[in-house]
Amino acid sequence: MGRMTRRGFTVAAAGMMMSSALAASAEAAARAGAGAPGPGPASGPAAAGERRRRREFRGMWIATVVNVDWPSKPGLEPGRQQDELTALFDTAVERRLNAVMLQIRPTADAFWPSPFEPWSEYLTGTQGQYPGWDPLAFAVREAHRRRLELHGWFNPYRIANHTDLGRLVPTHPARIHPEWVVPYGGKLYYNPGLPEVRRFVQDAMLDAVSRYDIDGVHFDDYFYPYPVAGQRFDDDAAYARYGSGFPDRAAWRRDNTDQLVRGMGERIKRRKKHVRFGISPFAVWRNRTTDPRGSDTSAGVQTYDDLGADTRKWVRKGWIDYIVPQVYWHIGFAAADYAKLVPWWAETVRGTDVQLYIGEALYRAGDPGQPAPWQDPAELSRHVALGRRHPEVLGNVYFSATQVVTDPIGAMARVVADHYPTRVRPPR
């Protein structure tokens, strides 16, 4: 089975569609206002007999890496970037969502004036160049004006989507500390096995927590990188120095990621107790054939074994506040059935204080390269209905903002019509 995570998203198509879609969204928002009623009451078959929720998490991811969702391209003047972002927020309100996961540290860079890392190249086209405004301050203010939670989405270890350190600004921490860096799979990563790296990336992310009124800290699925055939992640020196006492390198790597996650959660709460910490991992912890506690799947990637990420442990230990597994497959998919993974995650969070939201592959809906279920506008509506049969499932998050805006076959509109008759507050 292919990995089929966000990595498979076709960013070029997203960029081509973005400008016209945002303009249409802005025009609709101007006509209707921020509190626009949107589609009519739920009437679809998925809504029949469904119990309404007073609180539910309804989110969307806004990806900034390589300008997937926002800004539509680097180098736009500040007013244009601001208009594009508020248009996305207005669309979230129209779709009766209540949260956005805004990617503010995509590649060891920043969408705010960070004392730790350079300005992101995805703002101006030049890494380290001041964009003329503070995007994070603006985003927090405008999201809260619309009663949207703003979760800062951070990638802990990815440095660059290339392997040339010389292309980074001279003041970049990776240039100053090349011993922290591992090239792998055509990209540069910080080495998770170094304690000084873990401390540094926590410090860099916590700067945003301390200085801005964000509602959450959000990690995606990149810890140790996804396996690349024929290549090896070279952490030999770090393993030789720090790996004694572990049965093998895989166990040491999991412990490194555990330390990042546990430490980040503790440090967030020491600064601001109300800021929530969540992670959106690849949805398969382990296959049942590998571990009897695993899901009834046959995935080619297992986070525990391949990504150094014991996602089940983080939930059971209560190190995070919420988890958003990327269940990016359709109901009935043989290798990773949505209808089997959602109950597995519901059972995993049961008895803990960790909230469960399901990550949804809206980008697949209507994609001609996807199988028949994804050509049906009702597939995602069935996902929401299935999740609501499990009391542990407290909401859904949609990837990504571009498709929330364009909605090529009406799958998002169908979800809204069937399940979101009014806006509600997120769970607490």
Coordinates of C-alpha atoms in Angstrom, one line a residue:
M1 CA 0.0 0.0 0.0
G2 CA 1.3 3.5 -0.8
R3 CA 1.7 5.9 2.0
M4 CA -1.0 8.2 0.8
T5 CA -0.5 11.0 3.3
R6 CA -0.3 14.7 2.7
R7 CA 2.9 14.0 0.9
G8 CA 0.9 12.7 -2.1
F9 CA -1.0 15.9 -2.5
T10 CA -0.5 17.6 -5.9
V11 CA 0.6 21.1 -4.9
A12 CA 0.9 22.4 -8.4
A13 CA -2.8 21.9 -9.1
A14 CA -3.6 23.6 -5.8
G15 CA -1.6 26.6 -6.7
M16 CA -3.3 27.0 -10.1
M17 CA -6.7 26.9 -8.6
M18 CA -6.1 29.1 -5.7
S19 CA -6.3 32.7 -6.9
S20 CA -9.7 32.4 -8.6
A21 CA -11.1 30.3 -5.8
L22 CA -10.1 32.8 -3.2
A23 CA -11.6 35.7 -5.1
A24 CA -14.9 33.8 -5.4
S25 CA -14.8 33.1 -1.7
A26 CA -14.0 36.7 -0.8
E27 CA -16.9 37.9 -2.9
A28 CA -19.3 35.4 -1.3
A29 CA -18.1 36.5 2.2
A30 CA -18.6 40.1 1.3
R31 CA -22.2 39.5 0.3
A32 CA -23.1 37.3 3.2
G33 CA -20.9 38.7 6.0
A34 CA -18.9 36.7 8.6
G35 CA -21.9 35.1 10.1
A36 CA -23.4 33.9 6.8
P37 CA -25.9 31.1 7.3
G38 CA -24.5 29.0 4.4
P39 CA -26.3 25.8 3.2
G40 CA -29.7 24.9 4.5
P41 CA -30.7 22.5 7.3
A42 CA -29.4 18.9 7.2
S43 CA -31.5 16.9 4.9
G44 CA -29.2 14.1 3.5
P45 CA -29.5 10.4 4.4
A46 CA -26.5 10.6 6.7
A47 CA -28.3 13.1 8.9
A48 CA -31.4 10.9 9.5
G49 CA -31.7 10.2 13.2
E50 CA -28.3 11.6 13.9
R51 CA -27.8 13.1 17.3
R52 CA -26.7 16.8 17.1
R53 CA -23.7 17.9 19.1
R54 CA -23.5 21.1 21.0
R55 CA -19.7 21.0 20.8
E56 CA -17.6 19.5 18.0
F57 CA -14.2 20.1 16.5
R58 CA -14.5 21.2 12.9
G59 CA -11.1 22.2 11.5
M60 CA -9.1 22.7 8.3
W61 CA -5.4 22.6 7.6
I62 CA -3.9 25.6 5.9
A63 CA -0.5 24.5 4.5
T64 CA 2.1 27.0 3.7
V65 CA 5.0 24.7 2.6
V66 CA 5.7 25.3 -1.1
N67 CA 2.7 27.6 -1.0
V68 CA 0.2 24.7 -1.1
D69 CA -2.7 26.8 0.3
W70 CA -1.4 30.1 1.4
P71 CA 0.1 32.5 0.3
S72 CA -0.9 31.5 -3.3
K73 CA 2.6 32.4 -4.3
P74 CA 5.6 34.0 -2.6
G75 CA 6.4 37.7 -3.0
L76 CA 2.8 39.1 -2.9
E77 CA 2.5 42.4 -1.2
P78 CA 1.2 42.3 2.4
G79 CA -2.3 43.5 1.7
R80 CA -2.8 40.7 -0.9
Q81 CA -1.5 38.1 1.4
Q82 CA -3.8 39.3 4.2
D83 CA -6.8 39.3 1.8
E84 CA -6.0 35.7 0.8
L85 CA -5.8 34.6 4.4
T86 CA -9.0 36.3 5.5
A87 CA -10.8 34.8 2.5
L88 CA -9.8 31.3 3.8
F89 CA -11.0 32.2 7.3
D90 CA -14.3 33.5 5.8
T91 CA -14.8 30.3 3.9
A92 CA -14.2 28.3 7.1
V93 CA -17.0 30.3 8.7
E94 CA -19.3 29.7 5.7
R95 CA -18.6 26.0 6.0
R96 CA -19.5 26.2 9.7
L97 CA -16.0 25.2 10.8
N98 CA -14.6 26.5 14.1
A99 CA -10.8 25.9 13.9
V100 CA -7.9 26.3 11.5
M101 CA -4.5 24.6 11.7
L102 CA -2.2 27.3 10.2
Q103 CA 1.3 26.0 9.2
I104 CA 3.7 28.6 10.7
R105 CA 7.0 26.7 10.8
P106 CA 7.0 24.5 7.7
T107 CA 10.8 24.2 7.2
A108 CA 12.8 25.3 10.2
D109 CA 11.6 28.8 9.4
A110 CA 9.0 31.2 10.8
F111 CA 5.8 33.1 9.9
W112 CA 6.5 35.5 12.8
P113 CA 9.6 37.5 13.8
S114 CA 11.4 34.7 15.5
P115 CA 14.7 35.2 17.3
F116 CA 15.5 31.6 16.6
E117 CA 14.9 31.0 12.9
P118 CA 14.7 33.0 9.7
W119 CA 11.6 34.4 8.0
S120 CA 10.0 31.8 5.7
E121 CA 10.9 31.9 2.0
Y122 CA 7.2 31.1 1.3
L123 CA 6.3 34.6 2.2
T124 CA 8.7 36.7 0.1
G125 CA 10.5 34.1 -2.0
T126 CA 13.7 34.8 -0.1
Q127 CA 14.5 33.1 3.1
G128 CA 15.2 35.6 5.9
Q129 CA 13.6 38.6 4.2
Y130 CA 11.2 40.6 6.3
P131 CA 7.7 40.4 4.6
G132 CA 6.6 43.8 5.9
W133 CA 4.1 42.6 8.5
D134 CA 3.6 40.0 11.2
P135 CA 1.5 37.2 9.6
L136 CA 1.0 35.3 12.9
A137 CA -0.2 38.3 14.8
F138 CA -2.6 39.1 12.0
A139 CA -3.8 35.5 11.7
V140 CA -4.6 35.2 15.4
R141 CA -6.5 38.5 15.5
E142 CA -8.5 37.8 12.4
A143 CA -9.3 34.1 13.3
H144 CA -10.5 35.2 16.8
R145 CA -12.7 37.9 15.2
R146 CA -14.5 35.1 13.4
R147 CA -14.7 32.9 16.4
L148 CA -12.2 30.5 14.9
E149 CA -9.6 28.7 17.0
L150 CA -6.1 29.2 15.6
H151 CA -3.7 26.3 16.1
G152 CA -0.1 26.9 15.1
W153 CA 1.0 24.0 12.9
F154 CA 4.7 23.2 13.3
N155 CA 7.0 20.7 11.6
P156 CA 9.7 19.8 14.2
Y157 CA 12.6 18.5 12.2
R158 CA 12.3 19.3 8.5
I159 CA 14.9 22.0 7.4
A160 CA 14.6 22.2 3.7
N161 CA 13.1 20.4 0.6
H162 CA 16.6 20.2 -0.8
T163 CA 20.1 19.0 0.4
D164 CA 22.2 22.1 -0.2
L165 CA 23.1 23.8 3.1
G166 CA 24.6 26.7 1.2
R167 CA 21.1 27.7 0.0
L168 CA 20.1 28.5 3.6
V169 CA 20.7 32.0 4.9
P170 CA 24.1 32.3 6.6
T171 CA 22.5 32.8 10.0
H172 CA 20.4 29.7 9.8
P173 CA 20.9 27.4 12.8
A174 CA 21.6 24.5 10.4
R175 CA 24.4 26.5 8.8
I176 CA 25.8 27.4 12.3
H177 CA 25.4 23.8 13.5
P178 CA 25.9 21.5 10.4
E179 CA 26.5 18.6 12.9
W180 CA 22.8 18.8 13.7
V181 CA 21.8 18.1 10.1
V182 CA 21.1 14.8 8.2
P183 CA 20.5 14.8 4.4
Y184 CA 18.0 12.1 3.5
G185 CA 15.6 11.5 0.6
G186 CA 16.4 14.8 -1.1
K187 CA 15.7 16.9 2.0
L188 CA 17.5 18.2 5.0
Y189 CA 16.4 17.2 8.6
Y190 CA 17.5 18.0 12.1
N191 CA 18.7 14.9 13.8
P192 CA 16.1 13.9 16.4
G193 CA 18.8 11.8 18.3
L194 CA 20.6 14.9 19.6
P195 CA 19.4 16.4 22.9
E196 CA 20.5 19.8 21.8
V197 CA 18.4 19.6 18.7
R198 CA 15.3 18.5 20.6
R199 CA 15.8 21.4 23.0
F200 CA 16.4 23.9 20.2
V201 CA 13.3 23.0 18.2
Q202 CA 11.2 23.1 21.3
D203 CA 12.6 26.6 22.1
A204 CA 11.9 27.8 18.6
M205 CA 8.3 26.6 18.6
L206 CA 7.6 27.8 22.2
D207 CA 8.5 31.3 21.2
A208 CA 5.2 31.5 19.3
V209 CA 3.4 30.1 22.3
S210 CA 4.9 32.7 24.6
R211 CA 4.3 35.7 22.4
Y212 CA 1.0 35.0 20.6
D213 CA -2.5 34.1 21.7
I214 CA -2.6 30.9 19.8
D215 CA -5.1 28.3 20.9
G216 CA -3.0 25.2 20.2
V217 CA 0.3 23.8 19.1
H218 CA -0.1 21.2 16.3
F219 CA 2.5 18.7 14.9
D220 CA 2.0 16.8 11.7
D221 CA 3.2 13.3 10.8
Y222 CA 6.9 14.0 10.2
F223 CA 9.1 12.8 13.1
Y224 CA 11.8 10.5 11.7
P225 CA 11.2 10.8 7.9
Y226 CA 9.2 8.3 5.9
P227 CA 11.4 5.5 4.6
V228 CA 13.0 6.1 1.2
A229 CA 14.0 2.9 -0.7
G230 CA 17.7 2.4 -1.0
Q231 CA 18.6 5.2 1.5
R232 CA 19.6 5.2 5.1
F233 CA 19.0 8.0 7.7
D234 CA 22.6 8.4 9.0
D235 CA 22.3 8.9 12.7
D236 CA 25.2 6.5 13.5
A237 CA 27.3 8.9 15.5
A238 CA 24.3 10.0 17.7
Y239 CA 23.3 6.3 18.2
A240 CA 26.8 5.4 19.2
R241 CA 26.9 8.3 21.7
Y242 CA 23.3 8.0 23.2
G243 CA 22.0 4.6 22.2
S244 CA 23.4 2.4 25.0
G245 CA 20.8 0.8 27.1
F246 CA 18.3 0.4 24.2
P247 CA 17.7 -3.0 22.6
D248 CA 18.1 -1.6 19.1
R249 CA 18.2 1.6 17.1
A250 CA 14.4 1.6 16.5
A251 CA 13.7 1.6 20.3
W252 CA 16.2 4.5 20.7
R253 CA 14.6 6.5 18.0
R254 CA 11.1 6.0 19.5
D255 CA 12.5 7.2 22.8
N256 CA 13.9 10.3 21.1
T257 CA 10.5 11.1 19.7
D258 CA 8.9 10.4 23.1
Q259 CA 11.2 12.9 24.7
L260 CA 10.3 15.5 22.1
V261 CA 6.5 15.0 22.5
R262 CA 6.5 14.6 26.3
G263 CA 8.8 17.6 26.8
M264 CA 6.9 19.8 24.4
G265 CA 3.6 19.1 26.2
E266 CA 5.1 19.8 29.6
R267 CA 6.7 23.1 28.5
I268 CA 3.6 24.3 26.8
K269 CA 1.6 23.8 30.0
R270 CA 4.2 25.6 32.1
R271 CA 3.9 28.7 29.9
K272 CA 0.2 28.7 29.1
K273 CA -2.0 26.0 30.7
H274 CA -4.9 26.7 28.3
V275 CA -2.9 26.1 25.1
R276 CA -3.7 22.7 23.7
F277 CA -1.1 20.3 22.2
G278 CA -2.2 18.0 19.4
I279 CA -0.6 15.8 16.8
S280 CA -1.9 14.5 13.4
P281 CA 0.0 11.2 12.7
F282 CA -0.2 8.7 9.9
A283 CA -3.3 6.7 10.9
V284 CA -1.7 3.2 11.3
W285 CA 0.2 2.7 14.5
R286 CA 0.9 -1.0 13.8
N287 CA -0.8 -3.6 11.8
R288 CA -2.5 -6.4 13.8
T289 CA -0.3 -8.9 12.0
T290 CA 2.7 -7.1 13.6
D291 CA 1.2 -6.5 17.0
P292 CA -2.1 -7.9 18.4
R293 CA -2.9 -4.4 19.7
G294 CA -2.7 -3.0 16.2
S295 CA -5.4 -2.2 13.7
D296 CA -6.9 -4.6 11.2
T297 CA -4.9 -3.2 8.4
S298 CA -2.0 -4.2 6.1
A299 CA -0.4 -0.8 5.7
G300 CA 3.1 -0.5 4.1
V301 CA 4.1 2.1 6.8
Q302 CA 3.6 1.7 10.5
T303 CA 4.4 4.8 12.6
Y304 CA 5.8 2.7 15.5
D305 CA 8.3 0.8 13.3
D306 CA 9.0 3.2 10.5
L307 CA 8.7 6.8 11.8
G308 CA 10.0 6.4 15.4
A309 CA 6.6 7.5 16.6
D310 CA 4.7 5.5 19.2
T311 CA 1.5 7.4 18.7
R312 CA -0.6 5.0 20.8
K313 CA 1.7 5.5 23.8
W314 CA 1.4 9.3 23.6
V315 CA -2.4 8.9 23.9
R316 CA -2.3 6.2 26.7
K317 CA 0.2 8.3 28.7
G318 CA -1.8 11.5 28.2
W319 CA 1.2 13.5 26.9
I320 CA -1.0 15.3 24.3
D321 CA -4.4 16.9 24.5
Y322 CA -5.8 15.7 21.2
I323 CA -4.9 13.5 18.3
V324 CA -6.0 13.7 14.7
P325 CA -5.0 10.5 12.8
Q326 CA -4.9 11.0 9.1
V327 CA -7.5 8.4 8.1
Y328 CA -7.0 9.3 4.4
W329 CA -8.7 6.2 2.9
H330 CA -12.3 5.4 1.9
I331 CA -14.7 3.1 3.6
G332 CA -14.0 -0.4 2.4
F333 CA -10.4 0.2 1.3
A334 CA -8.8 -3.2 1.7
A335 CA -5.4 -2.3 3.1
A336 CA -6.6 0.4 5.5
D337 CA -10.4 0.6 5.8
Y338 CA -11.7 3.9 7.2
A339 CA -14.5 1.9 8.9
K340 CA -11.9 -0.2 10.8
L341 CA -9.4 2.5 11.7
V342 CA -11.9 4.9 13.3
P343 CA -13.1 2.3 15.8
W344 CA -9.5 1.4 16.6
W345 CA -8.7 5.0 17.4
A346 CA -11.9 5.3 19.4
E347 CA -10.8 2.4 21.5
T348 CA -7.3 3.8 21.8
V349 CA -8.4 7.1 23.4
R350 CA -11.1 5.5 25.5
G351 CA -10.4 6.0 29.2
T352 CA -8.0 8.8 28.6
D353 CA -8.4 12.6 28.6
V354 CA -7.1 12.8 25.0
Q355 CA -9.6 14.0 22.5
L356 CA -10.0 12.3 19.1
Y357 CA -10.7 14.1 15.9
I358 CA -10.4 12.4 12.5
G359 CA -8.2 13.8 9.7
E360 CA -10.1 13.7 6.4
A361 CA -8.7 13.6 2.8
L362 CA -10.9 16.2 1.2
Y363 CA -8.2 16.6 -1.4
R364 CA -9.1 13.2 -2.8
A365 CA -12.7 13.9 -3.4
G366 CA -13.2 14.2 -7.2
D367 CA -9.6 13.6 -8.0
P368 CA -9.7 11.6 -11.2
G369 CA -6.8 9.5 -10.1
Q370 CA -8.7 8.2 -7.1
P371 CA -10.9 5.1 -7.0
A372 CA -14.7 5.2 -7.4
P373 CA -15.6 6.0 -3.7
W374 CA -13.8 9.3 -4.0
Q375 CA -15.9 10.3 -7.0
D376 CA -19.0 10.1 -4.8
P377 CA -19.8 13.5 -3.1
A378 CA -21.3 11.6 -0.2
E379 CA -18.2 9.7 0.8
L380 CA -17.0 12.2 3.3
S381 CA -20.5 12.7 4.7
R382 CA -20.5 9.0 5.4
H383 CA -17.2 9.4 7.2
V384 CA -18.7 12.0 9.5
A385 CA -21.8 9.9 10.1
L386 CA -19.6 6.8 11.0
G387 CA -17.5 8.8 13.4
R388 CA -20.5 10.2 15.2
R389 CA -21.5 6.6 16.1
H390 CA -18.5 6.6 18.3
P391 CA -18.7 8.9 21.3
E392 CA -15.0 9.2 21.5
V393 CA -14.8 10.9 18.0
L394 CA -15.3 14.6 18.8
G395 CA -14.8 16.0 15.3
N396 CA -13.0 16.1 12.0
V397 CA -10.3 18.1 10.3
Y398 CA -10.1 18.6 6.5
F399 CA -7.0 18.7 4.3
S400 CA -6.7 21.1 2.9
A401 CA -8.0 24.7 2.8
T402 CA -7.8 24.9 -1.0
Q403 CA -10.4 22.1 -1.4
V404 CA -12.5 23.6 1.4
V405 CA -12.7 26.6 -0.9
T406 CA -13.0 25.0 -4.3
D407 CA -14.9 21.8 -3.3
P408 CA -14.8 20.4 -6.9
I409 CA -17.5 17.8 -6.6
G410 CA -19.5 19.3 -3.6
A411 CA -18.2 16.8 -1.0
M412 CA -17.6 19.5 1.6
A413 CA -20.9 21.1 0.9
R414 CA -22.5 17.7 1.4
V415 CA -20.9 17.4 4.8
V416 CA -22.1 20.8 5.8
A417 CA -25.7 20.1 4.6
D418 CA -25.9 16.7 6.2
H419 CA -24.1 17.4 9.5
Y420 CA -23.4 21.1 10.2
P421 CA -26.8 22.9 10.4
T422 CA -25.3 25.6 12.7
R423 CA -21.9 26.6 13.9
V424 CA -20.9 25.1 17.3
R425 CA -18.0 25.6 19.7
P426 CA -15.0 23.3 19.8
P427 CA -15.0 20.8 22.7
R428 CA -13.0 21.7 25.8

